[in-house]
XYZ file of C-alpha atoms in Angstrom:
428
model
C 71.669 195.886 143.291
C 73.265 192.999 141.395
C 71.979 191.508 138.396
C 72.108 190.356 135.009
C 74.229 193.106 132.995
C 72.170 195.470 131.166
C 70.821 194.519 127.627
C 72.327 197.421 126.359
C 75.709 196.545 127.066
C 77.287 194.771 124.483
C 78.821 191.505 125.071
C 82.221 190.462 123.769
C 82.314 190.066 120.140
C 81.994 186.663 118.953
C 85.124 185.813 116.769
C 83.892 183.867 113.742
C 85.576 180.549 113.031
C 87.519 180.256 109.859
C 85.943 177.671 107.867
C 87.544 174.953 106.461
C 88.000 174.706 102.617
C 85.527 173.021 100.511
C 86.010 169.451 99.532
C 85.783 170.886 96.148
C 88.729 173.188 96.916
C 91.070 170.624 97.588
C 92.798 169.119 94.496
C 91.518 165.434 93.998
C 94.236 163.211 92.501
C 93.059 162.515 88.862
C 92.645 159.197 87.786
C 95.226 159.937 84.775
C 98.112 161.154 87.065
C 99.390 157.620 87.512
C 99.492 156.676 83.833
C 100.666 160.558 83.099
C 103.626 159.784 85.581
C 104.468 156.582 83.814
C 104.356 158.088 80.419
C 106.645 160.930 81.655
C 109.160 158.508 83.476
C 108.863 156.324 79.983
C 109.669 159.240 77.450
C 112.726 160.441 80.020
C 114.192 157.044 79.925
C 113.734 156.615 75.809
C 114.943 160.201 74.968
C 117.618 160.679 77.702
C 119.603 157.262 78.001
C 120.353 154.446 75.518
C 118.483 151.262 76.638
C 120.090 147.616 75.720
C 123.426 148.539 75.250
C 124.849 145.080 75.715
C 122.122 143.444 74.017
C 123.114 145.427 70.670
C 126.572 144.823 71.427
C 125.804 141.389 71.451
C 123.993 141.364 68.263
C 126.763 143.661 66.795
C 129.334 140.906 67.532
C 127.413 138.017 66.581
C 125.963 139.365 63.143
C 129.507 140.668 62.240
C 131.461 137.360 63.229
C 129.022 135.141 61.343
C 129.098 137.203 58.194
C 132.952 137.050 58.281
C 133.508 133.361 59.333
C 131.302 132.708 56.294
C 133.197 134.606 54.058
C 136.419 133.363 55.363
C 135.333 129.865 55.091
C 133.953 130.298 51.509
C 137.304 132.283 50.426
C 138.280 129.200 48.278
C 134.953 129.242 46.517
C 134.396 133.100 46.323
C 134.548 133.331 42.475
C 131.845 130.594 41.930
C 129.535 132.090 44.769
C 129.738 135.816 43.953
C 132.307 136.788 41.354
C 133.027 136.617 37.694
C 132.480 132.630 37.562
C 129.292 132.360 39.371
C 126.215 130.736 37.739
C 124.088 133.808 38.282
C 125.959 135.537 35.507
C 126.565 138.950 34.912
C 123.640 139.696 32.677
C 121.071 138.255 34.969
C 122.283 139.767 37.932
C 122.253 143.086 35.982
C 118.578 142.763 35.127
C 117.466 141.980 38.418
C 119.129 144.699 39.980
C 117.784 147.420 37.321
C 114.373 146.030 37.714
C 114.340 146.263 41.916
C 116.743 148.942 42.227
C 118.893 146.962 44.934
C 122.588 147.865 45.923
C 125.583 145.981 44.855
C 128.653 147.362 44.153
C 129.825 144.245 42.764
C 128.043 145.294 39.484
C 130.000 148.500 38.871
C 133.054 146.175 37.237
C 133.562 143.106 35.744
C 137.340 143.061 36.530
C 138.553 140.135 38.995
C 140.471 142.794 40.862
C 137.358 144.848 41.863
C 135.664 141.736 42.790
C 138.438 140.694 45.306
C 138.804 144.300 46.545
C 134.961 144.166 47.646
C 135.468 140.813 49.332
C 138.547 141.695 51.127
C 136.760 144.753 51.890
C 133.897 142.986 53.361
C 135.985 140.981 55.615
C 137.995 143.627 56.892
C 134.837 145.953 57.851
C 133.460 142.678 59.489
C 136.660 142.145 61.957
C 136.290 146.016 62.412
C 133.059 145.736 63.677
C 133.159 142.856 65.882
C 135.980 144.918 67.516
C 133.853 148.244 67.326
C 136.198 150.433 65.763
C 134.354 153.702 64.442
C 131.165 151.627 64.922
C 128.496 154.084 63.395
C 130.844 154.183 59.985
C 131.586 150.469 60.243
C 128.040 149.867 60.542
C 126.890 151.455 57.094
C 130.040 149.911 55.606
C 129.098 146.444 56.673
C 125.525 146.759 55.472
C 126.771 148.087 52.066
C 129.193 144.984 51.619
C 126.396 142.383 52.720
C 124.235 144.085 50.268
C 127.000 143.784 47.558
C 127.402 140.229 48.026
C 124.044 139.172 48.366
C 122.351 141.115 46.114
C 124.947 139.874 43.477
C 123.939 135.972 43.745
C 120.458 136.212 45.222
C 120.109 132.210 45.382
C 123.430 131.830 47.488
C 122.650 131.141 51.044
C 120.751 128.704 53.435
C 118.168 131.325 55.028
C 120.829 132.996 57.421
C 121.891 135.052 54.940
C 118.360 136.955 54.805
C 118.254 137.674 58.634
C 121.807 138.809 58.514
C 120.772 141.053 55.409
C 118.080 142.815 57.267
C 119.806 143.018 60.854
C 122.781 144.988 58.782
C 120.522 147.016 57.953
C 118.683 147.707 61.403
C 122.266 148.018 62.970
C 123.060 151.258 61.228
C 119.933 152.694 63.437
C 121.470 151.532 66.736
C 124.193 152.745 68.912
C 125.626 149.476 69.365
C 129.467 150.547 70.234
C 128.417 151.888 73.607
C 129.885 148.909 75.288
C 132.203 146.017 74.273
C 134.036 148.215 71.671
C 137.242 150.122 71.056
C 134.927 153.246 70.521
C 133.852 152.674 74.099
C 137.322 152.468 75.148
C 138.532 155.247 73.647
C 135.778 157.445 75.084
C 136.510 155.947 78.606
C 140.014 157.483 78.058
C 138.811 160.652 76.485
C 135.449 161.650 77.785
C 135.713 165.217 77.280
C 136.646 164.941 73.634
C 139.495 167.143 74.119
C 142.486 164.913 72.226
C 142.495 165.526 68.626
C 141.002 163.000 66.330
C 143.067 162.338 63.202
C 141.358 159.145 61.901
C 137.743 160.320 62.068
C 138.162 163.366 59.676
C 140.453 161.429 57.134
C 137.836 158.293 57.053
C 134.916 160.976 56.489
C 136.761 162.333 53.646
C 137.918 159.411 52.134
C 134.061 157.863 52.034
C 132.932 161.381 50.797
C 135.392 160.937 48.040
C 134.339 157.857 46.914
C 130.632 158.660 47.326
C 131.073 161.511 44.793
C 133.301 159.324 42.620
C 130.741 156.456 42.097
C 127.913 159.418 41.504
C 130.143 161.022 39.167
C 130.620 157.358 37.069
C 126.972 157.032 37.092
C 127.188 153.921 39.241
C 124.551 154.938 41.780
C 121.007 155.551 41.372
C 119.634 158.993 42.680
C 117.872 157.140 45.301
C 120.778 155.244 46.573
C 122.944 158.726 46.386
C 120.715 160.663 48.212
C 120.488 158.118 50.955
C 124.139 157.619 51.131
C 124.772 161.480 50.937
C 122.597 161.751 53.562
C 124.184 159.284 55.603
C 127.606 160.647 55.232
C 126.467 164.174 56.383
C 124.808 163.018 59.457
C 128.171 161.022 60.435
C 130.065 164.157 59.836
C 127.644 166.231 61.606
C 127.660 163.729 64.518
C 131.607 164.016 64.878
C 131.378 167.491 64.795
C 128.713 168.010 67.867
C 130.809 165.225 70.083
C 133.805 167.833 69.492
C 132.161 171.222 69.280
C 128.681 170.919 71.168
C 126.886 174.236 69.902
C 124.611 174.978 72.733
C 121.399 172.860 73.065
C 122.199 171.210 69.766
C 124.338 168.365 71.380
C 121.669 167.521 73.481
C 119.180 167.399 70.471
C 121.475 165.230 68.725
C 121.611 162.947 71.960
C 117.745 162.722 71.887
C 117.414 161.814 68.422
C 120.124 159.375 68.210
C 118.293 157.730 71.343
C 115.151 157.678 69.334
C 116.957 156.044 66.439
C 118.633 153.288 68.416
C 115.544 152.363 70.388
C 113.596 152.119 67.173
C 116.180 149.923 65.609
C 115.922 147.839 68.570
C 112.098 147.402 68.847
C 112.504 146.482 64.826
C 115.089 144.003 65.513
C 112.881 142.560 68.175
C 109.594 142.634 65.755
C 111.854 140.896 63.171
C 113.090 137.947 65.310
C 109.685 137.359 67.003
C 108.261 137.703 63.080
C 110.634 134.717 61.968
C 109.867 132.326 64.710
C 105.800 133.152 64.677
C 105.288 132.441 61.119
C 108.009 129.352 61.113
C 105.821 127.910 64.211
C 102.504 128.618 62.554
C 103.562 127.292 58.980
C 104.490 124.230 60.834
C 101.461 123.537 62.620
C 99.819 123.496 58.936
C 102.167 120.744 58.058
C 100.881 116.989 58.775
C 104.310 115.990 59.156
C 104.779 118.459 62.103
C 101.164 117.221 63.369
C 101.824 113.439 63.707
C 105.293 114.267 65.216
C 107.865 112.745 62.376
C 108.939 116.133 60.832
C 112.458 115.857 62.300
C 113.087 112.514 60.985
C 112.894 113.274 57.929
C 116.189 115.905 57.546
C 118.079 113.564 59.749
C 117.806 110.808 56.800
C 118.844 113.065 54.099
C 122.611 112.573 53.016
C 122.833 116.387 52.083
C 122.137 117.361 55.525
C 123.921 114.852 57.401
C 127.570 115.997 58.097
C 127.648 113.123 61.191
C 125.509 110.028 59.529
C 126.088 107.646 62.403
C 124.759 110.716 64.704
C 121.952 111.338 62.757
C 120.606 107.819 62.119
C 121.064 107.090 65.836
C 118.901 109.982 66.852
C 116.281 109.071 64.001
C 116.138 105.446 65.333
C 114.581 106.987 68.732
C 110.785 107.518 67.788
C 109.765 108.914 71.071
C 112.626 111.389 71.072
C 111.834 112.423 67.303
C 108.123 113.002 68.550
C 109.256 114.950 71.458
C 111.981 117.039 69.566
C 109.278 117.604 66.754
C 106.277 119.026 69.069
C 108.946 121.091 71.153
C 110.051 122.763 67.965
C 106.583 123.774 67.133
C 105.631 124.791 70.589
C 108.988 127.171 71.605
C 108.754 128.877 68.185
C 104.698 129.508 68.455
C 105.158 130.572 72.266
C 108.267 132.473 72.067
C 106.383 135.907 71.125
C 103.967 135.467 73.815
C 106.653 134.727 76.611
C 107.983 138.242 76.385
C 105.054 139.030 78.485
C 106.699 137.098 81.373
C 110.386 137.350 81.871
C 111.172 133.837 83.206
C 109.203 132.528 80.471
C 111.218 134.213 77.946
C 114.233 133.282 79.435
C 113.637 129.590 79.387
C 112.487 129.838 76.008
C 115.692 131.701 74.692
C 117.415 128.448 76.199
C 115.163 126.298 74.582
C 115.448 127.979 71.057
C 119.668 128.278 71.560
C 119.550 124.221 72.307
C 117.187 123.986 69.106
C 119.732 125.998 67.074
C 122.892 124.406 68.225
C 121.164 121.121 67.491
C 120.568 122.412 63.648
C 124.340 123.368 63.598
C 125.497 120.088 64.612
C 123.139 117.645 63.078
C 122.171 119.412 59.837
C 125.371 120.969 59.101
C 124.052 124.617 59.143
C 126.444 126.644 61.223
C 126.146 129.988 60.013
C 122.161 129.756 60.016
C 122.222 128.729 63.501
C 124.831 131.545 64.303
C 122.886 133.818 62.661
C 119.705 133.513 64.345
C 121.677 133.147 67.524
C 122.786 136.708 67.094
C 119.322 137.671 66.538
C 118.103 135.969 69.810
C 120.691 138.066 71.833
C 118.716 141.100 71.255
C 116.417 139.202 74.556
C 119.058 138.346 76.576
C 118.792 139.324 80.230
C 120.897 142.402 81.371
C 121.938 140.243 84.553
C 123.682 137.607 82.248
C 125.559 140.072 79.933
C 126.840 141.765 83.042
C 127.925 138.359 84.646
C 129.523 137.294 81.226
C 131.268 141.009 81.199
C 132.691 140.522 84.830
C 133.924 137.231 83.892
C 135.300 138.760 80.623
C 137.124 141.340 82.683
C 138.578 138.972 85.419
C 140.307 137.032 82.886
C 141.839 140.055 80.833
C 143.235 141.562 83.799
C 144.955 137.971 84.829
C 146.122 137.352 81.434
C 149.853 138.085 81.043
C 150.365 141.436 78.923
C 153.414 141.189 76.153
C 156.465 143.336 77.913
C 154.733 143.555 81.179
C 157.527 143.225 84.005
C 156.914 140.395 86.335
C 156.804 141.748 90.080
C 159.917 141.018 92.019
C 159.326 139.605 95.178
C 161.249 140.207 98.441
C 163.070 136.769 98.419
C 164.194 137.651 94.644
C 165.635 140.831 95.990
C 167.515 139.267 98.647
C 168.786 136.513 96.289
C 169.165 137.669 92.676
C 170.250 134.415 91.698
C 166.862 132.740 92.200
C 165.338 135.371 89.951
C 167.550 134.266 86.878
C 167.002 130.576 87.566
C 163.487 130.263 88.265
C 160.951 128.970 85.913
C 159.854 132.621 84.608
C 162.655 135.177 84.404
C 161.496 138.837 84.514
C 160.832 140.413 81.228
C 163.383 142.801 79.834
């Protein structure tokens, strides 16, 4: 008798299906995940790499070349500006330095020989900083020579000296010799640092002896002694770690160096923006800038007219004067805000560069304009600097080298007389 299976006979056991994990078990992406990842990437870039190397190299070359060119131009008048014959006498300079604690090596001796030595040293250090030879040491010496001359006669300058004063101090924090320098060339030839370096230890020891001598003769205040001694020790430690890395100490030193470099870069950027912002907002408050006639008046001053005919011709066009006046105020006020947009920033850099070139030519203030252009270089686009680098490389490769042999062509091999009678003979 067929029928349904007996109720007592158990059927096949139902295998329970695994339940899908609860939605709460799946980790949901946090709203802070993207900002955290962005922060980690930014920290890794800031600590693990050196940003803006070409921009800071351009600032280094511009500032050092400007100061060196200024000192070279004023060589015939050096004694009247900063030396024993200065109108700002020795006693006045001593009282000011004793009151504010400023550094100047020119007050260590009244002699003409010492003054000439410091002045020539300032010229030499400027030249070596342009070339990028021992950049870390030269940047410190450059700052000290700038302070020595400017703090000796505080009323000498046209405004650009104040900017050079600040940039010289900020460059000490940066790694401005990573590119476009003899240091970079030396590192490329010896990336592992295996070649012996005899110049570095001798230079470091000489500077240490000079620092000790200045302190023992009571020419340095305790504050400046501590600052310069710490800088001298840091330079020696950095050289030692480059040659003898001690485990992770070299990596830690690189991180600290990158942080200081980026801090110095930001300070230079902030200083440049502050210069333009304050200049622009103060101009807005002036009635001559408001009615568009401010540019007219300096063009009519004999003291600021190296080309009187050109200045008078420009001042005769009222519409052009008004446009230049308003454009100057607009560019200076808008520049800090233009950093939020790369294209706007690049356009305003061109406008400001044209403004500084006009000031250099029309008002006879070349070194003020060069100092401002050197500060503006920190905002130059990397693509432009790379293009300049490639162009300079092509020019260097095409330039004839002294003592290089001219390649002999096949025709010259077949006819030796032609190589001798040609316009270019083979170099010995």
